[in-house]
Amino acid sequence: ITAEEAKQIMDTEEGYIILDVRTQEEYDQGHIPGAIVISHEEIAEKAEEVLTDKEQLILVYCRSGRRSKIAAEALVELGYTNIREFGGIIDWPYEVEK
């Protein structure tokens, strides 16, 4: 989905998770408000303990969109059914917090 579509979901829906799949260092430099971080390299190991509801809407992003695609595919392989990947924070025209 586009950044605009992701923002609309964030503004109008509840019960979703925003997942930043960059490194902790990148996350600390600036992230979308409310996002949790699990690096794309740790998705397979950590997803099921952090993301307990496999039907919950999860909005996935990274820096440019490459890692979020990899992470979204990994989540689907783990059985998650409601994944929306919206690319990179470099294309995010909305609020970012540190």
N, CA, C and O atoms as a Tinker XYZ file with bonds, in Angstrom:
   392  protein
     1  N      0.852000   -1.188000    0.000000    73     2
     2  CA     0.000000    0.000000    0.000000    64     1     3
     3  C      0.887000    1.236000    0.000000    63     2     4     5
     4  O      2.091000    1.138000    0.235000    81     3
     5  N      0.303000    2.388000   -0.260000    73     3     6
     6  CA     1.082000    3.628000   -0.268000    64     5     7
     7  C      1.194000    4.197000    1.147000    63     6     8     9
     8  O      0.464000    3.796000    2.054000    81     7
     9  N      2.118000    5.135000    1.314000    73     7    10
    10  CA     2.237000    5.826000    2.596000    64     9    11
    11  C      0.924000    6.521000    2.948000    63    10    12    13
    12  O      0.515000    6.542000    4.109000    81    11
    13  N      0.273000    7.085000    1.943000    73    11    14
    14  CA    -1.001000    7.784000    2.176000    64    13    15
    15  C     -2.070000    6.818000    2.685000    63    14    16    17
    16  O     -2.834000    7.150000    3.591000    81    15
    17  N     -2.119000    5.611000    2.093000    73    15    18
    18  CA    -3.092000    4.613000    2.536000    64    17    19
    19  C     -2.784000    4.148000    3.960000    63    18    20    21
    20  O     -3.693000    3.943000    4.764000    81    19
    21  N     -1.498000    3.985000    4.263000    73    19    22
    22  CA    -1.111000    3.590000    5.621000    64    21    23
    23  C     -1.508000    4.662000    6.626000    63    22    24    25
    24  O     -2.027000    4.349000    7.697000    81    23
    25  N     -1.269000    5.912000    6.291000    73    23    26
    26  CA    -1.623000    7.018000    7.179000    64    25    27
    27  C     -3.137000    7.072000    7.398000    63    26    28    29
    28  O     -3.592000    7.340000    8.510000    81    27
    29  N     -3.906000    6.823000    6.359000    73    27    30
    30  CA    -5.364000    6.828000    6.501000    64    29    31
    31  C     -5.807000    5.731000    7.470000    63    30    32    33
    32  O     -6.682000    5.956000    8.306000    81    31
    33  N     -5.204000    4.545000    7.359000    73    31    34
    34  CA    -5.513000    3.468000    8.303000    64    33    35
    35  C     -5.173000    3.907000    9.723000    63    34    36    37
    36  O     -5.968000    3.703000   10.640000    81    35
    37  N     -3.995000    4.512000    9.915000    73    35    38
    38  CA    -3.568000    4.954000   11.243000    64    37    39
    39  C     -4.530000    5.986000   11.823000    63    38    40    41
    40  O     -4.763000    6.015000   13.032000    81    39
    41  N     -5.084000    6.828000   10.962000    73    39    42
    42  CA    -5.976000    7.899000   11.418000    64    41    43
    43  C     -7.404000    7.427000   11.655000    63    42    44    45
    44  O     -8.133000    8.062000   12.417000    81    43
    45  N     -7.828000    6.332000   11.027000    73    43    46
    46  CA    -9.240000    5.967000   11.079000    64    45    47
    47  C     -9.523000    4.619000   11.724000    63    46    48    49
    48  O    -10.674000    4.332000   12.055000    81    47
    49  N     -8.510000    3.788000   11.912000    73    47    50
    50  CA    -8.753000    2.459000   12.466000    64    49    51
    51  C     -8.049000    2.298000   13.802000    63    50    52    53
    52  O     -7.205000    3.108000   14.186000    81    51
    53  N     -8.419000    1.227000   14.501000    73    51    54
    54  CA    -7.786000    0.900000   15.777000    64    53    55
    55  C     -7.330000   -0.545000   15.737000    63    54    56    57
    56  O     -7.746000   -1.315000   14.872000    81    55
    57  N     -6.466000   -0.908000   16.685000    73    55    58
    58  CA    -6.094000   -2.299000   16.835000    64    57    59
    59  C     -5.032000   -2.793000   15.877000    63    58    60    61
    60  O     -4.864000   -4.001000   15.712000    81    59
    61  N     -4.315000   -1.888000   15.245000    73    59    62
    62  CA    -3.250000   -2.282000   14.321000    64    61    63
    63  C     -1.900000   -2.110000   14.996000    63    62    64    65
    64  O     -1.794000   -1.470000   16.043000    81    63
    65  N     -0.877000   -2.681000   14.394000    73    63    66
    66  CA     0.503000   -2.503000   14.844000    64    65    67
    67  C      1.285000   -1.886000   13.697000    63    66    68    69
    68  O      1.144000   -2.293000   12.544000    81    67
    69  N      2.114000   -0.896000   14.026000    73    67    70
    70  CA     3.057000   -0.340000   13.051000    64    69    71
    71  C      4.398000   -0.995000   13.358000    63    70    72    73
    72  O      4.922000   -0.865000   14.464000    81    71
    73  N      4.944000   -1.694000   12.381000    73    71    74
    74  CA     6.176000   -2.453000   12.583000    64    73    75
    75  C      7.305000   -1.868000   11.749000    63    74    76    77
    76  O      7.249000   -1.848000   10.520000    81    75
    77  N      8.333000   -1.390000   12.448000    73    75    78
    78  CA     9.548000   -0.862000   11.820000    64    77    79
    79  C     10.557000   -2.007000   11.786000    63    78    80    81
    80  O     10.929000   -2.532000   12.836000    81    79
    81  N     11.001000   -2.397000   10.600000    73    79    82
    82  CA    11.907000   -3.543000   10.492000    64    81    83
    83  C     13.358000   -3.121000   10.215000    63    82    84    85
    84  O     14.157000   -3.897000    9.692000    81    83
    85  N     13.675000   -1.874000   10.577000    73    83    86
    86  CA    15.064000   -1.414000   10.481000    64    85    87
    87  C     15.812000   -1.844000   11.750000    63    86    88    89
    88  O     15.258000   -2.542000   12.599000    81    87
    89  N     17.062000   -1.421000   11.867000    73    87    90
    90  CA    17.829000   -1.718000   13.072000    64    89    91
    91  C     17.375000   -0.809000   14.211000    63    90    92    93
    92  O     16.729000    0.215000   13.984000    81    91
    93  N     17.719000   -1.195000   15.433000    73    91    94
    94  CA    17.395000   -0.364000   16.593000    64    93    95
    95  C     18.035000    1.020000   16.451000    63    94    96    97
    96  O     17.423000    2.023000   16.817000    81    95
    97  N     19.250000    1.080000   15.928000    73    95    98
    98  CA    19.936000    2.360000   15.760000    64    97    99
    99  C     19.173000    3.268000   14.796000    63    98   100   101
   100  O     19.002000    4.459000   15.057000    81    99
   101  N     18.718000    2.697000   13.684000    73    99   102
   102  CA    17.938000    3.490000   12.721000    64   101   103
   103  C     16.631000    3.970000   13.359000    63   102   104   105
   104  O     16.238000    5.126000   13.204000    81   103
   105  N     15.977000    3.073000   14.071000    73   103   106
   106  CA    14.723000    3.402000   14.754000    64   105   107
   107  C     14.935000    4.581000   15.709000    63   106   108   109
   108  O     14.131000    5.513000   15.752000    81   107
   109  N     16.031000    4.522000   16.471000    73   107   110
   110  CA    16.322000    5.567000   17.456000    64   109   111
   111  C     16.568000    6.927000   16.801000    63   110   112   113
   112  O     16.382000    7.960000   17.445000    81   111
   113  N     16.978000    6.942000   15.548000    73   111   114
   114  CA    17.222000    8.197000   14.840000    64   113   115
   115  C     15.938000    8.851000   14.353000    63   114   116   117
   116  O     15.937000   10.030000   13.999000    81   115
   117  N     14.855000    8.100000   14.332000    73   115   118
   118  CA    13.562000    8.652000   13.925000    64   117   119
   119  C     12.654000    7.557000   13.409000    63   118   120   121
   120  O     13.054000    6.745000   12.574000    81   119
   121  N     11.416000    7.539000   13.916000    73   119   122
   122  CA    10.465000    6.504000   13.510000    64   121   123
   123  C      9.052000    7.070000   13.518000    63   122   124   125
   124  O      8.807000    8.152000   14.052000    81   123
   125  N      8.137000    6.336000   12.928000    73   123   126
   126  CA     6.735000    6.732000   12.912000    64   125   127
   127  C      6.186000    6.565000   14.325000    63   126   128   129
   128  O      6.416000    5.529000   14.949000    81   127
   129  N      5.467000    7.558000   14.844000    73   127   130
   130  CA     4.948000    7.467000   16.214000    64   129   131
   131  C      4.137000    6.197000   16.429000    63   130   132   133
   132  O      3.275000    5.843000   15.624000    81   131
   133  N      4.434000    5.518000   17.540000    73   131   134
   134  CA     3.714000    4.309000   17.893000    64   133   135
   135  C      4.293000    3.034000   17.313000    63   134   136   137
   136  O      3.824000    1.942000   17.634000    81   135
   137  N      5.307000    3.153000   16.462000    73   135   138
   138  CA     5.889000    1.964000   15.835000    64   137   139
   139  C      6.698000    1.153000   16.837000    63   138   140   141
   140  O      7.328000    1.700000   17.742000    81   139
   141  N      6.665000   -0.163000   16.656000    73   139   142
   142  CA     7.573000   -1.039000   17.393000    64   141   143
   143  C      8.646000   -1.487000   16.416000    63   142   144   145
   144  O      8.447000   -1.467000   15.202000    81   143
   145  N      9.788000   -1.893000   16.963000    73   143   146
   146  CA    10.896000   -2.275000   16.080000    64   145   147
   147  C     11.265000   -3.739000   16.293000    63   146   148   149
   148  O     11.491000   -4.189000   17.416000    81   147
   149  N     11.318000   -4.463000   15.184000    73   147   150
   150  CA    11.927000   -5.798000   15.116000    64   149   151
   151  C     12.698000   -5.784000   13.805000    63   150   152   153
   152  O     12.098000   -5.680000   12.735000    81   151
   153  N     14.015000   -5.887000   13.875000    73   151   154
   154  CA    14.773000   -5.805000   12.621000    64   153   155
   155  C     14.375000   -6.956000   11.702000    63   154   156   157
   156  O     14.016000   -8.040000   12.163000    81   155
   157  N     14.444000   -6.704000   10.402000    73   155   158
   158  CA    14.001000   -7.720000    9.439000    64   157   159
   159  C     14.776000   -9.022000    9.598000    63   158   160   161
   160  O     14.270000  -10.092000    9.263000    81   159
   161  N     16.013000   -8.933000   10.111000    73   159   162
   162  CA    16.818000  -10.140000   10.313000    64   161   163
   163  C     16.315000  -10.971000   11.483000    63   162   164   165
   164  O     16.627000  -12.158000   11.574000    81   163
   165  N     15.538000  -10.365000   12.384000    73   163   166
   166  CA    15.057000  -11.063000   13.577000    64   165   167
   167  C     13.578000  -11.444000   13.506000    63   166   168   169
   168  O     13.033000  -11.990000   14.465000    81   167
   169  N     12.932000  -11.159000   12.383000    73   167   170
   170  CA    11.494000  -11.432000   12.256000    64   169   171
   171  C     11.180000  -12.895000   12.570000    63   170   172   173
   172  O     10.280000  -13.176000   13.361000    81   171
   173  N     11.907000  -13.821000   11.961000    73   171   174
   174  CA    11.596000  -15.242000   12.139000    64   173   175
   175  C     11.704000  -15.664000   13.604000    63   174   176   177
   176  O     10.914000  -16.485000   14.072000    81   175
   177  N     12.681000  -15.107000   14.334000    73   175   178
   178  CA    12.886000  -15.501000   15.723000    64   177   179
   179  C     11.938000  -14.787000   16.689000    63   178   180   181
   180  O     11.479000  -15.393000   17.658000    81   179
   181  N     11.641000  -13.523000   16.443000    73   179   182
   182  CA    10.936000  -12.710000   17.434000    64   181   183
   183  C      9.462000  -12.458000   17.150000    63   182   184   185
   184  O      8.718000  -12.108000   18.066000    81   183
   185  N      9.020000  -12.624000   15.913000    73   183   186
   186  CA     7.662000  -12.207000   15.554000    64   185   187
   187  C      6.603000  -12.843000   16.437000    63   186   188   189
   188  O      5.723000  -12.145000   16.941000    81   187
   189  N      6.670000  -14.150000   16.635000    73   187   190
   190  CA     5.576000  -14.818000   17.326000    64   189   191
   191  C      5.498000  -14.462000   18.798000    63   190   192   193
   192  O      4.419000  -14.548000   19.385000    81   191
   193  N      6.620000  -14.058000   19.427000    73   191   194
   194  CA     6.543000  -13.656000   20.831000    64   193   195
   195  C      6.057000  -12.212000   20.982000    63   194   196   197
   196  O      5.454000  -11.868000   21.998000    81   195
   197  N      6.314000  -11.364000   19.981000    73   195   198
   198  CA     5.917000   -9.956000   20.057000    64   197   199
   199  C      4.557000   -9.730000   19.400000    63   198   200   201
   200  O      3.719000   -8.997000   19.926000    81   199
   201  N      4.350000  -10.354000   18.264000    73   199   202
   202  CA     3.130000  -10.179000   17.470000    64   201   203
   203  C      2.269000  -11.424000   17.671000    63   202   204   205
   204  O      2.294000  -12.345000   16.854000    81   203
   205  N      1.512000  -11.441000   18.761000    73   203   206
   206  CA     0.844000  -12.665000   19.172000    64   205   207
   207  C     -0.425000  -12.975000   18.388000    63   206   208   209
   208  O     -0.836000  -14.134000   18.329000    81   207
   209  N     -1.056000  -11.969000   17.784000    73   207   210
   210  CA    -2.309000  -12.179000   17.049000    64   209   211
   211  C     -2.002000  -12.207000   15.554000    63   210   212   213
   212  O     -1.713000  -11.172000   14.954000    81   211
   213  N     -2.064000  -13.384000   14.963000    73   211   214
   214  CA    -1.682000  -13.523000   13.559000    64   213   215
   215  C     -2.715000  -12.936000   12.603000    63   214   216   217
   216  O     -2.455000  -12.840000   11.404000    81   215
   217  N     -3.885000  -12.539000   13.113000    73   215   218
   218  CA    -4.899000  -11.910000   12.272000    64   217   219
   219  C     -4.934000  -10.390000   12.430000    63   218   220   221
   220  O     -5.660000   -9.708000   11.706000    81   219
   221  N     -4.156000   -9.859000   13.369000    73   219   222
   222  CA    -4.122000   -8.414000   13.592000    64   221   223
   223  C     -3.499000   -7.708000   12.389000    63   222   224   225
   224  O     -2.577000   -8.229000   11.761000    81   223
   225  N     -4.013000   -6.517000   12.077000    73   223   226
   226  CA    -3.448000   -5.720000   10.996000    64   225   227
   227  C     -2.059000   -5.228000   11.406000    63   226   228   229
   228  O     -1.896000   -4.586000   12.444000    81   227
   229  N     -1.061000   -5.540000   10.573000    73   227   230
   230  CA     0.314000   -5.111000   10.827000    64   229   231
   231  C      0.782000   -4.299000    9.624000    63   230   232   233
   232  O      0.802000   -4.789000    8.495000    81   231
   233  N      1.158000   -3.043000    9.887000    73   231   234
   234  CA     1.661000   -2.131000    8.866000    64   233   235
   235  C      3.188000   -2.137000    8.954000    63   234   236   237
   236  O      3.748000   -1.763000    9.984000    81   235
   237  N      3.857000   -2.557000    7.892000    73   235   238
   238  CA     5.298000   -2.794000    7.923000    64   237   239
   239  C      6.032000   -1.755000    7.070000    63   238   240   241
   240  O      5.633000   -1.469000    5.940000    81   239
   241  N      7.117000   -1.193000    7.634000    73   239   242
   242  CA     7.964000   -0.279000    6.854000    64   241   243
   243  C      9.423000   -0.430000    7.265000    63   242   244   245
   244  O      9.734000   -1.025000    8.298000    81   243
   245  N     10.311000    0.119000    6.438000    73   243   246
   246  CA    11.748000    0.147000    6.737000    64   245   247
   247  C     12.297000    1.508000    6.300000    63   246   248   249
   248  O     11.619000    2.521000    6.468000    81   247
   249  N     13.499000    1.547000    5.747000    73   247   250
   250  CA    14.047000    2.824000    5.293000    64   249   251
   251  C     13.602000    3.132000    3.871000    63   250   252   253
   252  O     13.104000    4.224000    3.597000    81   251
   253  N     13.782000    2.161000    2.955000    73   251   254
   254  CA    13.480000    2.433000    1.550000    64   253   255
   255  C     12.408000    1.526000    0.962000    63   254   256   257
   256  O     11.868000    1.827000   -0.102000    81   255
   257  N     12.094000    0.438000    1.622000    73   255   258
   258  CA    11.092000   -0.492000    1.123000    64   257   259
   259  C     11.608000   -1.889000    0.854000    63   258   260   261
   260  O     10.815000   -2.823000    0.739000    81   259
   261  N     12.910000   -2.056000    0.751000    73   259   262
   262  CA    13.471000   -3.384000    0.450000    64   261   263
   263  C     13.293000   -4.342000    1.633000    63   262   264   265
   264  O     12.760000   -5.439000    1.467000    81   263
   265  N     13.733000   -3.931000    2.814000    73   263   266
   266  CA    13.646000   -4.803000    3.985000    64   265   267
   267  C     12.201000   -5.047000    4.416000    63   266   268   269
   268  O     11.879000   -6.124000    4.916000    81   267
   269  N     11.328000   -4.052000    4.225000    73   267   270
   270  CA     9.926000   -4.261000    4.614000    64   269   271
   271  C      9.273000   -5.324000    3.734000    63   270   272   273
   272  O      8.425000   -6.078000    4.210000    81   271
   273  N      9.653000   -5.395000    2.464000    73   271   274
   274  CA     9.115000   -6.452000    1.591000    64   273   275
   275  C      9.581000   -7.826000    2.066000    63   274   276   277
   276  O      8.794000   -8.770000    2.121000    81   275
   277  N     10.866000   -7.933000    2.410000    73   275   278
   278  CA    11.414000   -9.198000    2.918000    64   277   279
   279  C     10.693000   -9.592000    4.209000    63   278   280   281
   280  O     10.289000  -10.743000    4.373000    81   279
   281  N     10.536000   -8.634000    5.120000    73   279   282
   282  CA     9.886000   -8.907000    6.405000    64   281   283
   283  C      8.427000   -9.280000    6.222000    63   282   284   285
   284  O      7.935000  -10.196000    6.882000    81   283
   285  N      7.724000   -8.579000    5.330000    73   283   286
   286  CA     6.312000   -8.882000    5.089000    64   285   287
   287  C      6.160000  -10.300000    4.554000    63   286   288   289
   288  O      5.256000  -11.026000    4.969000    81   287
   289  N      7.032000  -10.698000    3.643000    73   287   290
   290  CA     6.982000  -12.060000    3.109000    64   289   291
   291  C      7.258000  -13.081000    4.211000    63   290   292   293
   292  O      6.613000  -14.128000    4.260000    81   291
   293  N      8.211000  -12.782000    5.096000    73   291   294
   294  CA     8.528000  -13.691000    6.201000    64   293   295
   295  C      7.330000  -13.830000    7.140000    63   294   296   297
   296  O      7.035000  -14.931000    7.606000    81   295
   297  N      6.642000  -12.728000    7.420000    73   295   298
   298  CA     5.463000  -12.781000    8.294000    64   297   299
   299  C      4.364000  -13.635000    7.673000    63   298   300   301
   300  O      3.717000  -14.420000    8.367000    81   299
   301  N      4.154000  -13.486000    6.385000    73   299   302
   302  CA     3.146000  -14.301000    5.704000    64   301   303
   303  C      3.523000  -15.783000    5.806000    63   302   304   305
   304  O      2.662000  -16.629000    6.047000    81   303
   305  N      4.800000  -16.089000    5.624000    73   303   306
   306  CA     5.254000  -17.475000    5.739000    64   305   307
   307  C      5.048000  -18.023000    7.149000    63   306   308   309
   308  O      4.844000  -19.224000    7.322000    81   307
   309  N      5.101000  -17.151000    8.158000    73   307   310
   310  CA     4.862000  -17.558000    9.547000    64   309   311
   311  C      3.376000  -17.696000    9.869000    63   310   312   313
   312  O      3.014000  -18.110000   10.971000    81   311
   313  N      2.515000  -17.351000    8.910000    73   311   314
   314  CA     1.083000  -17.529000    9.115000    64   313   315
   315  C      0.296000  -16.274000    9.420000    63   314   316   317
   316  O     -0.892000  -16.350000    9.731000    81   315
   317  N      0.940000  -15.114000    9.336000    73   315   318
   318  CA     0.219000  -13.858000    9.554000    64   317   319
   319  C     -0.650000  -13.566000    8.335000    63   318   320   321
   320  O     -0.219000  -13.755000    7.198000    81   319
   321  N     -1.876000  -13.105000    8.580000    73   319   322
   322  CA    -2.848000  -13.014000    7.485000    64   321   323
   323  C     -3.238000  -11.590000    7.108000    63   322   324   325
   324  O     -3.976000  -11.397000    6.141000    81   323
   325  N     -2.760000  -10.583000    7.849000    73   323   326
   326  CA    -3.243000   -9.220000    7.611000    64   325   327
   327  C     -2.062000   -8.244000    7.576000    63   326   328   329
   328  O     -2.012000   -7.291000    8.352000    81   327
   329  N     -1.130000   -8.490000    6.682000    73   327   330
   330  CA     0.099000   -7.699000    6.566000    64   329   331
   331  C     -0.069000   -6.671000    5.453000    63   330   332   333
   332  O     -0.498000   -7.008000    4.350000    81   331
   333  N      0.269000   -5.416000    5.744000    73   331   334
   334  CA     0.288000   -4.360000    4.730000    64   333   335
   335  C      1.666000   -3.713000    4.764000    63   334   336   337
   336  O      2.064000   -3.149000    5.784000    81   335
   337  N      2.383000   -3.791000    3.673000    73   335   338
   338  CA     3.724000   -3.235000    3.589000    64   337   339
   339  C      3.617000   -1.894000    2.874000    63   338   340   341
   340  O      3.050000   -1.816000    1.784000    81   339
   341  N      4.163000   -0.829000    3.486000    73   339   342
   342  CA     4.020000    0.498000    2.872000    64   341   343
   343  C      5.345000    1.191000    2.594000    63   342   344   345
   344  O      5.412000    2.420000    2.558000    81   343
   345  N      6.399000    0.407000    2.399000    73   343   346
   346  CA     7.634000    0.982000    1.888000    64   345   347
   347  C      8.550000    1.542000    2.947000    63   346   348   349
   348  O      8.709000    0.970000    4.026000    81   347
   349  N      9.154000    2.680000    2.620000    73   347   350
   350  CA    10.209000    3.218000    3.459000    64   349   351
   351  C      9.880000    4.548000    4.099000    63   350   352   353
   352  O      9.066000    5.325000    3.599000    81   351
   353  N     10.544000    4.788000    5.229000    73   351   354
   354  CA    10.352000    6.051000    5.949000    64   353   355
   355  C     10.888000    7.222000    5.123000    63   354   356   357
   356  O     10.486000    8.363000    5.348000    81   355
   357  N     11.790000    6.959000    4.170000    73   355   358
   358  CA    12.289000    8.059000    3.339000    64   357   359
   359  C     11.177000    8.650000    2.476000    63   358   360   361
   360  O     11.288000    9.783000    2.007000    81   359
   361  N     10.102000    7.880000    2.265000    73   359   362
   362  CA     8.955000    8.365000    1.489000    64   361   363
   363  C      7.771000    8.745000    2.375000    63   362   364   365
   364  O      6.676000    8.985000    1.866000    81   363
   365  N      7.971000    8.805000    3.692000    73   363   366
   366  CA     6.895000    9.083000    4.652000    64   365   367
   367  C      6.806000   10.594000    4.870000    63   366   368   369
   368  O      7.693000   11.175000    5.496000    81   367
   369  N      5.743000   11.244000    4.359000    73   367   370
   370  CA     5.673000   12.710000    4.457000    64   369   371
   371  C      5.050000   13.208000    5.754000    63   370   372   373
   372  O      4.799000   14.404000    5.901000    81   371
   373  N      4.797000   12.298000    6.696000    73   371   374
   374  CA     4.075000   12.673000    7.911000    64   373   375
   375  C      5.033000   12.709000    9.112000    63   374   376   377
   376  O      6.254000   12.670000    8.956000    81   375
   377  N      4.456000   12.783000   10.284000    73   375   378
   378  CA     5.228000   12.951000   11.520000    64   377   379
   379  C      6.183000   11.799000   11.769000    63   378   380   381
   380  O      5.869000   10.635000   11.524000    81   379
   381  N      7.361000   12.161000   12.266000    73   379   382
   382  CA     8.368000   11.198000   12.708000    64   381   383
   383  C      8.822000   11.661000   14.088000    63   382   384   385
   384  O      8.966000   12.858000   14.336000    81   383
   385  N      9.047000   10.694000   14.987000    73   383   386
   386  CA     9.533000   11.049000   16.328000    64   385   387
   387  C     10.827000   10.320000   16.631000    63   386   388   389
   388  O     11.159000    9.312000   16.007000    81   387
   389  N     11.552000   10.855000   17.606000    73   387   390
   390  CA    12.812000   10.228000   18.031000    64   389   391
   391  C     12.684000    9.719000   19.444000    63   390   392
   392  O     13.636000    9.158000   19.987000    81   391
